[in-house]
Coordinates of C-alpha atoms and ligand atoms in Angstrom, one line a residue:
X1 CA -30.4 -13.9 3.5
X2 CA -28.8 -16.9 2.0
X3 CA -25.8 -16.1 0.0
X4 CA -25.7 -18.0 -3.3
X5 CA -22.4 -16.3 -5.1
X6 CA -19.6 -13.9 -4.3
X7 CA -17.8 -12.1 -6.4
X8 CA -13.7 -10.9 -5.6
X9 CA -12.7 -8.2 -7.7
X10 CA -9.6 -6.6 -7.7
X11 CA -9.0 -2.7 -9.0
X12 CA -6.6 -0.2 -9.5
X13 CA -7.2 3.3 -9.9
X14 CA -5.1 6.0 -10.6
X15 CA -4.3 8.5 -7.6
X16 CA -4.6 12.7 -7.9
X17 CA -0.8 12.7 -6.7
X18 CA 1.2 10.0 -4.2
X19 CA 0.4 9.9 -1.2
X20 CA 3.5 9.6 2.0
X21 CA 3.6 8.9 5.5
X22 CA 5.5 6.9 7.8
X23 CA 5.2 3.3 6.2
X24 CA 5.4 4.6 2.9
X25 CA 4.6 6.1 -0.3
X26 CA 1.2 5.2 -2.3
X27 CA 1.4 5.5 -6.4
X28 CA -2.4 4.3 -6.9
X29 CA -4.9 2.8 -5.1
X30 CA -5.4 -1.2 -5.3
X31 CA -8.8 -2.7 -3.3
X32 CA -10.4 -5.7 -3.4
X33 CA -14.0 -5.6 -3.9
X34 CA -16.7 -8.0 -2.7
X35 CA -19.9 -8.2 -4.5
X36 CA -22.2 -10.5 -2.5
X37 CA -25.7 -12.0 -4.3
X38 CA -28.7 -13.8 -2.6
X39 CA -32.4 -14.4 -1.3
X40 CA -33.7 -12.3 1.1
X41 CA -37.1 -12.8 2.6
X42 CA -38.9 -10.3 3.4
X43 CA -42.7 -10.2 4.8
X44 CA -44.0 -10.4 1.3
X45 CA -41.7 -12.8 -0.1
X46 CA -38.1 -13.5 -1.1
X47 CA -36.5 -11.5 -3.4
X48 CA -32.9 -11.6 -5.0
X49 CA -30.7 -9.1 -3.5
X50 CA -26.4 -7.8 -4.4
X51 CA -24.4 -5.4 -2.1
X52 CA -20.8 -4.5 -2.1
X53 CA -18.3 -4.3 0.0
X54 CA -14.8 -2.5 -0.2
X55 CA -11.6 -4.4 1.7
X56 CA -9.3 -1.7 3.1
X57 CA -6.0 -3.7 3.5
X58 CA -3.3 -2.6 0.9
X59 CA -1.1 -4.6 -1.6
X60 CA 1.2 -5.1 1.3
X61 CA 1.2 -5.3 5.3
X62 CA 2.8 -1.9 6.3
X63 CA -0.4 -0.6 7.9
X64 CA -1.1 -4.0 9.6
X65 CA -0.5 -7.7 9.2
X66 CA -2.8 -7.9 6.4
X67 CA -2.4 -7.3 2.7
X68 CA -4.7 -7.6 -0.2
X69 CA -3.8 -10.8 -1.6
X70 CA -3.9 -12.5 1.8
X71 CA -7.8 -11.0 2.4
X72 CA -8.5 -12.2 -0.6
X73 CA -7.0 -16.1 -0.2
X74 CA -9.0 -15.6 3.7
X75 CA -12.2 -14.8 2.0
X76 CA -12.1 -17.5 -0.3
X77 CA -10.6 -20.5 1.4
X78 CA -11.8 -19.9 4.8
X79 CA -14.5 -17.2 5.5
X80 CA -16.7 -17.5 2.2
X81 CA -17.3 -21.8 3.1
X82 CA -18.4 -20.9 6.2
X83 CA -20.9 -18.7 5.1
X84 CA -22.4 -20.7 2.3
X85 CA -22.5 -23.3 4.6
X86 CA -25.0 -21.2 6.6
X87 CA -28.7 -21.4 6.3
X88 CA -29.0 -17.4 7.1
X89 CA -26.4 -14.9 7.0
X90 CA -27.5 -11.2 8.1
X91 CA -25.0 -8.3 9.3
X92 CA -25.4 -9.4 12.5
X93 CA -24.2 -12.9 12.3
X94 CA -21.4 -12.0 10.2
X95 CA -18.8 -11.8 13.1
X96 CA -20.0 -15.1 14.8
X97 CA -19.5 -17.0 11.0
X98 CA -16.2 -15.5 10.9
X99 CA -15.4 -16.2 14.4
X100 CA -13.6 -19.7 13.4
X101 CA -11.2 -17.2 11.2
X102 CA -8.6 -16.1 13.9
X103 CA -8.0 -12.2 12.9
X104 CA -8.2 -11.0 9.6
X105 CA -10.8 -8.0 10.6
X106 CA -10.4 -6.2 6.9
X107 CA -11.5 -9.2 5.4
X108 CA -14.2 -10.1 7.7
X109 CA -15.4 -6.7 7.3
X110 CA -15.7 -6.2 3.6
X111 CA -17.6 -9.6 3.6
X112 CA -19.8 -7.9 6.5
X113 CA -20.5 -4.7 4.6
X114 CA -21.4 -6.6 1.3
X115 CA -23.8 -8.6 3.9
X116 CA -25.1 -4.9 5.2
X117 CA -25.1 -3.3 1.8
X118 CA -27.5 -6.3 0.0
X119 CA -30.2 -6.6 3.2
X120 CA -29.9 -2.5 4.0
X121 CA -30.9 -2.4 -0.1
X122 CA -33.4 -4.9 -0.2
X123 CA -35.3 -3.5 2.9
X124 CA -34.7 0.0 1.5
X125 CA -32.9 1.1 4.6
X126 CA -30.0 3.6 4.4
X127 CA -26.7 2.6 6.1
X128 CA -27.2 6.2 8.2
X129 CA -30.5 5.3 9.6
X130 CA -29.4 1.6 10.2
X131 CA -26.5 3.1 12.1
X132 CA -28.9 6.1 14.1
X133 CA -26.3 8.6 12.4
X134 CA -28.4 12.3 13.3
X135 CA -27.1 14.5 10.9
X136 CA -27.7 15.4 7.7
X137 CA -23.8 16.2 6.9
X138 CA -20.7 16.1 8.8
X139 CA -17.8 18.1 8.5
X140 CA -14.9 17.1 6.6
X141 CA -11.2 16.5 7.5
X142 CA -8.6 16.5 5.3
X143 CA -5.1 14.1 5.6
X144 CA -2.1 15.8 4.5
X145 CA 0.9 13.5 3.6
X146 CA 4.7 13.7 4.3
X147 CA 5.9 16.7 1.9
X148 CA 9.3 16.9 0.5
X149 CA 9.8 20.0 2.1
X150 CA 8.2 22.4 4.0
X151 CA 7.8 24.8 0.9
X152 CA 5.8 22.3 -0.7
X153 CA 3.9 21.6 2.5
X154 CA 2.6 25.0 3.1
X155 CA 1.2 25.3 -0.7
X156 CA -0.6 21.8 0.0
X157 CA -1.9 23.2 3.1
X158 CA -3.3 26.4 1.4
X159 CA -5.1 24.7 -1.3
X160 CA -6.9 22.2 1.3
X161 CA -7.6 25.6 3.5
X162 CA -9.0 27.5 0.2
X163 CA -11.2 24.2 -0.8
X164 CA -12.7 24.6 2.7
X165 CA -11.6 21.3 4.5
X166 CA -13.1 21.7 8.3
X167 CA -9.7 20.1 9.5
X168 CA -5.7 19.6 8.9
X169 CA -4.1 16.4 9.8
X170 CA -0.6 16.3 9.1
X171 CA 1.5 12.9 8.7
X172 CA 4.8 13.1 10.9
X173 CA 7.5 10.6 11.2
X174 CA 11.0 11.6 13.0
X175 CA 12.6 14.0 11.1
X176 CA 9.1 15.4 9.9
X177 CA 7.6 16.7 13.0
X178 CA 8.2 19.9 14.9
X179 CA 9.3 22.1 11.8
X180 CA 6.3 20.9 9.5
X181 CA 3.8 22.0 12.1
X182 CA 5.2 24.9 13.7
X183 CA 5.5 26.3 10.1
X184 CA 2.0 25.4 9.1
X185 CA 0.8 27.2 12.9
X186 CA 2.7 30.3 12.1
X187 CA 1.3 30.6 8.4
X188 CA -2.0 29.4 9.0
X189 CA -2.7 30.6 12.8
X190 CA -5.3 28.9 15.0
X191 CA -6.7 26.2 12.1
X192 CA -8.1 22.9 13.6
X193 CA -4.9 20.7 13.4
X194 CA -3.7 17.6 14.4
X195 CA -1.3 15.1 13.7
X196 CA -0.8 11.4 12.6
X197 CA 2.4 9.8 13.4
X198 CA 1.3 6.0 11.9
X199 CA 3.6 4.4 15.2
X200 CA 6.9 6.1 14.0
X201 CA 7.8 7.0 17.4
X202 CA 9.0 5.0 20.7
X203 CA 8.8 6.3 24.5
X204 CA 12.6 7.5 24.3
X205 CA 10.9 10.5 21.6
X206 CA 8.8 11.9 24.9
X207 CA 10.8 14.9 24.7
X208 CA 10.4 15.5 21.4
X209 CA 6.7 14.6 21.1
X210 CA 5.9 16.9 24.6
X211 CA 7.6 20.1 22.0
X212 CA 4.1 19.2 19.9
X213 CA 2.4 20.9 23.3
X214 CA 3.2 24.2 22.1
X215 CA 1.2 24.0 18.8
X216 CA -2.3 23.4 20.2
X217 CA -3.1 20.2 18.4
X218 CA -6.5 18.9 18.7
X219 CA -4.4 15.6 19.3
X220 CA -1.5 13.2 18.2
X221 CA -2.2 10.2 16.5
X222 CA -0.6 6.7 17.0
X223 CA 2.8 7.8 18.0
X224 CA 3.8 4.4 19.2
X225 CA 3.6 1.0 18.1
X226 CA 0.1 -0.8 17.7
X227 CA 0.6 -3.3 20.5
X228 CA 1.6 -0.5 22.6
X229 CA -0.9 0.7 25.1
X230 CA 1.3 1.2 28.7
X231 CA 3.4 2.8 26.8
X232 CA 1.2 5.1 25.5
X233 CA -0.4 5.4 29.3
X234 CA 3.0 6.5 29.9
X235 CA 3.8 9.1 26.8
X236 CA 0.3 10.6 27.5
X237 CA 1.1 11.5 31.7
X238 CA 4.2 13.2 29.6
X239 CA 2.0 15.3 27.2
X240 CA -0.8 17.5 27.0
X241 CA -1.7 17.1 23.7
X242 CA -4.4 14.4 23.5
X243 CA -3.1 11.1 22.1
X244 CA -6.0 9.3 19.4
X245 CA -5.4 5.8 19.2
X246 CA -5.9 4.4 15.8
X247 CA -4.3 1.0 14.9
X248 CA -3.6 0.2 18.4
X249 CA -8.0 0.0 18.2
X250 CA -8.6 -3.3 16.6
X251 CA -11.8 -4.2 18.5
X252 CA -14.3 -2.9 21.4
X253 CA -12.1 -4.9 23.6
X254 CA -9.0 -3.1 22.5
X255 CA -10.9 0.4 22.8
X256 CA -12.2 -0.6 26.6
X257 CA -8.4 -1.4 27.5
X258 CA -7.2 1.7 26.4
X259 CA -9.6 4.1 28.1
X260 CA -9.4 2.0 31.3
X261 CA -5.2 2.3 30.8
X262 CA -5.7 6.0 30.0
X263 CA -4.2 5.1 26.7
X264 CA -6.1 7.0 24.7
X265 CA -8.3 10.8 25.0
X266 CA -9.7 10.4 21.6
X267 CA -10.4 7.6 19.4
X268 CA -10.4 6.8 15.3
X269 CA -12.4 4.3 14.4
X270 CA -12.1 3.0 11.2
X271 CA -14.5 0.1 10.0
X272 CA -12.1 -2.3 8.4
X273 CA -9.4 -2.0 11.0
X274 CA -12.0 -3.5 13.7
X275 CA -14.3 -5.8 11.3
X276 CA -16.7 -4.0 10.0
X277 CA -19.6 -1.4 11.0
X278 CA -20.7 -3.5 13.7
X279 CA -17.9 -3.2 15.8
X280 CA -17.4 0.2 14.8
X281 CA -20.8 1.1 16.3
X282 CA -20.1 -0.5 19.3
X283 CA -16.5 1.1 19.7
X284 CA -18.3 4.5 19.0
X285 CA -21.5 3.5 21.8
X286 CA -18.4 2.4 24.2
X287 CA -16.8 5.4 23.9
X288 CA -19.7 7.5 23.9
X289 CA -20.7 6.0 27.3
X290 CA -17.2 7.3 28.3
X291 CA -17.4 10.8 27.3
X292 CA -14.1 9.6 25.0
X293 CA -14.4 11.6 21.4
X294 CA -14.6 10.0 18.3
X295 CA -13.8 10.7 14.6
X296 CA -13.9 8.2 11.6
X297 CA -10.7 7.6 9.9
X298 CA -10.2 6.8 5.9
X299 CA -7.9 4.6 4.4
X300 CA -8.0 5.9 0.9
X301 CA -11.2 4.3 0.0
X302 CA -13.4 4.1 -3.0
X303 CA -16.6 5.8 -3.2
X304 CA -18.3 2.9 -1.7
X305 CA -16.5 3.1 1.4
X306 CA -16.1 6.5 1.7
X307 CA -19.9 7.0 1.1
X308 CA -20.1 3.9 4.2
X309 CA -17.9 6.1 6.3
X310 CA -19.9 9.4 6.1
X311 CA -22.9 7.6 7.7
X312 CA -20.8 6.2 10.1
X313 CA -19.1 9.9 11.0
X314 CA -22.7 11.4 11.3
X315 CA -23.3 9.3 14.5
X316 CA -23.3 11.4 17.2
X317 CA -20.4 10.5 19.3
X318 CA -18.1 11.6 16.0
X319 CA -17.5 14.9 17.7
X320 CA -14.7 15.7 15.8
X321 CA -14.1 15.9 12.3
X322 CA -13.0 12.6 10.5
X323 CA -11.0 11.9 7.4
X324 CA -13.9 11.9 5.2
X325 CA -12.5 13.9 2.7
X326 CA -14.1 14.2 -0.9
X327 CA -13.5 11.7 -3.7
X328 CA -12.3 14.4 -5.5
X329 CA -8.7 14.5 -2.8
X330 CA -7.4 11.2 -4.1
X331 CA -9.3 10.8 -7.2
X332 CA -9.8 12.5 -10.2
X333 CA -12.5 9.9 -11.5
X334 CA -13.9 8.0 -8.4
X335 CA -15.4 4.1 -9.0
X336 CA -19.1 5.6 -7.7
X337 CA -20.6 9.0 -7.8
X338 CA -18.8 11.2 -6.0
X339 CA -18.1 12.2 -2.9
X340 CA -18.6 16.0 -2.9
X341 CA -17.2 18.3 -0.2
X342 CA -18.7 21.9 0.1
X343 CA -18.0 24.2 2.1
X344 CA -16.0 22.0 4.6
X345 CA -18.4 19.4 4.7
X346 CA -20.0 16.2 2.9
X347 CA -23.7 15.0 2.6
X348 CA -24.9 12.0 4.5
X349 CA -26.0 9.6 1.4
X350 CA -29.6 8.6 2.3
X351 CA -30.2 6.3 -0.3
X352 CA -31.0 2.8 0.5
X353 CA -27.9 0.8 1.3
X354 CA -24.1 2.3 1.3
X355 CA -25.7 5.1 -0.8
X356 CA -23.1 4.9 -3.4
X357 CA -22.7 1.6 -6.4
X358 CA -19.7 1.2 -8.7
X359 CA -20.8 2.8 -12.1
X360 CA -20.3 0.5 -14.6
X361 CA -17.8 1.8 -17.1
X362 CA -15.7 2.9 -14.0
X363 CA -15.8 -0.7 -12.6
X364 CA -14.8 -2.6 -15.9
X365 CA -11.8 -0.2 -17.0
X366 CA -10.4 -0.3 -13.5
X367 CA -11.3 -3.9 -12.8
X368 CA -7.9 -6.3 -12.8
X369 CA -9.0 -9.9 -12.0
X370 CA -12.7 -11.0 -10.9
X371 CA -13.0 -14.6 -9.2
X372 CA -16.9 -15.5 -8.5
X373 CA -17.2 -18.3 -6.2
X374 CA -20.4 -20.2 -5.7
X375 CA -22.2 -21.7 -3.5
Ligands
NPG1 O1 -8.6 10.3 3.9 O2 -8.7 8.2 3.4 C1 -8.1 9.2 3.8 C2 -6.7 9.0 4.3 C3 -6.6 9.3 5.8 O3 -4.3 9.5 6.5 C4 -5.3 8.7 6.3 N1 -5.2 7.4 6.4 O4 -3.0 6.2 8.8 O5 -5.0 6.9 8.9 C5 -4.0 6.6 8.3 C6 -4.0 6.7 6.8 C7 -3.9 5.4 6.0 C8 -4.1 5.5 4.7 C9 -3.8 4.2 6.6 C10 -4.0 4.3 3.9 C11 -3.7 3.1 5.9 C12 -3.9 3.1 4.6

């Protein structure tokens, strides 16, 4: 297709209830939305097409070096000229347009999946089948944050359980860590569990994170920092609980370097953290060819992306449950249709496209600021 205008839309939408872990507390949810427009041709002619994309980095850069404002400044100064400037823009060449942009992957991959969402549409294709996702719905994992005490925890824990959620992951940091779990084991007994400790931890915590063996976690997540992978090879000799890499994963390179270090058993793959669904389906085909499992992760996202990231957990190397939780966990009105989970798991939307659009009263009351820049 040929883009003609984007659109940069910021929102804010009220959370169900904060949400804690290591790198902080979130009150609400802000996201910057890309609305792409342009000419597709297809065999019998062109026709105007619009797909959305959803930019995962938050207002600041506690998760990783980007933040919203910054994505936004990327995809307007840098990313969105070169794309203009180009004669044909599909999925596919996204990453090769973007390739003058040194990093920036949440950016890059919002721009990407407003590329994927407007051609998927126009050829009537659903982001699942584009993908080769095989199932028709995938269980659902649920993220628990850091409680302010254990009292609280266990009544958050119970709801989740009661609701259904296939899945417990629990958010750690030191201080939070060997209580918190062994208190949700002994109330809750053998429930899938696992926990996430967003790089809170350093190699001198082995001892600590080795008492985590005794709980029968499916695995640990991130203890150590991002840019940490022989340490990790190191921690993971000392443990038996599986470590999952998650922001340490930033590309299929990344991903190959950790297997081949024996970083990593397990792997998260989020979209936005590694540029987009592309990449994401080649971390998950790597990994596959590995035998290394897989899960999709969530950062909080809007029904748009969290429709995008049930196709993506319904490929099958997502052998375990991801955090594609319903709308209905962080949102009391989502921007889309919801996401609805049932009986611990969420339907693969199989509509053409993402499989979920803003709805229009939702998008102007929690629309802040909309910049459309043209060709
Ligand atoms: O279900 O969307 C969800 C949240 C899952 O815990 C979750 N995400 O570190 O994986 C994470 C964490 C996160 C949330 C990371 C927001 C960054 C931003």
């Amino acid at each position: 297709m040929q883009l003609t205008s984007v659109e940069l839309r910021h929102i804010t939408m009220p959370l169900r209830s904060p949400f804690t872990t290591s790198f902080g507390t979130e009150e609400e949810k802000i996201a910057l939305l890309v609305r792409v427009a342009g000419e597709l041709r297809t065999p019998t002619g062109t026709v105007e097409v619009t797909g959305w994309g959803e930019c995962v980095a938050m207002a600041e850069p506690v998760y990783s070096a980007e933040y919203l404002t910054g994505a936004h400044e990327v995809l307007r100064r840098f990313l969105l000229p070169a794309f203009f400037r180009a004669e044909e823009v599909t999925a596919e060449t996204c990453a090769a347009l973007g390739a003058g942009v040194v990093g920036h992957p949440m950016a890059k991959a919002a721009l990407e999946m407003a590329v994927l969402d407007a051609e998927l549409t126009g050829r009537g294709v659903s982001l699942a089948e584009y993908l080769g996702a095989q199932r028709r719905r995938v269980p659902s994992g649920v993220s628990v944050g850091i409680q302010p005490s254990v009292a609280t925890l266990i009544d958050v824990v119970a709801d989740y359980l009661e609701q259904g959620y296939a899945r417990i992951k629990l958010k750690i940091q030191p201080g939070w860590d060997v209580e918190p779990v062994r208190a949700v084991r002994a109330r809750f007994g053998d429930i899938p569990l696992q926990v996430d400790a967003n790089a809170a931890y350093t190699l001198a915590d082995a001892d600590l994170l080795r008492r985590l063996d005794d709980f029968g976690l499916l695995l640990v997540e991130q203890p150590l920092a991002h840019d940490d992978l022989r340490q990790h090879a190191e921690l993971a000799q000392l443990l038996r609980t599986p470590i999952c890499l998650d922001e340490s994963i930033t590309s299929v390179r990344a991903a190959a370097d950790a297997i081949a270090l024996r970083a990593t058993r397990v792997i998260n793959i989020k979209p936005g953290r590694v540029g987009g669904y592309l990449e994401a389906r080649r971390i998950h085909d790597l990994c596959r060819a590995h035998g290394v499992p897989v899960w999709c992760g969530g950062m909080l996202e809007t029904g748009l992306g969290r429709a995008a990231n049930v196709a993506l957990a319904a490929m099958p190397g997502c052998t375990l449950p991801g955090d594609v939780s319903g709308s209905d966990r962080f949102y009391a009105r989502d921007l889309t249709e919801p996401v609805v989970m049932r009986g611990g798991s969420v339907e693969v939307p199989q509509a053409p496209g993402l499989g979920r659009i803003p709805l229009p009263d939702r998008l102007a009351e929690f629309s802040t600021s909309v910049e459309t820049v043209r060709r």
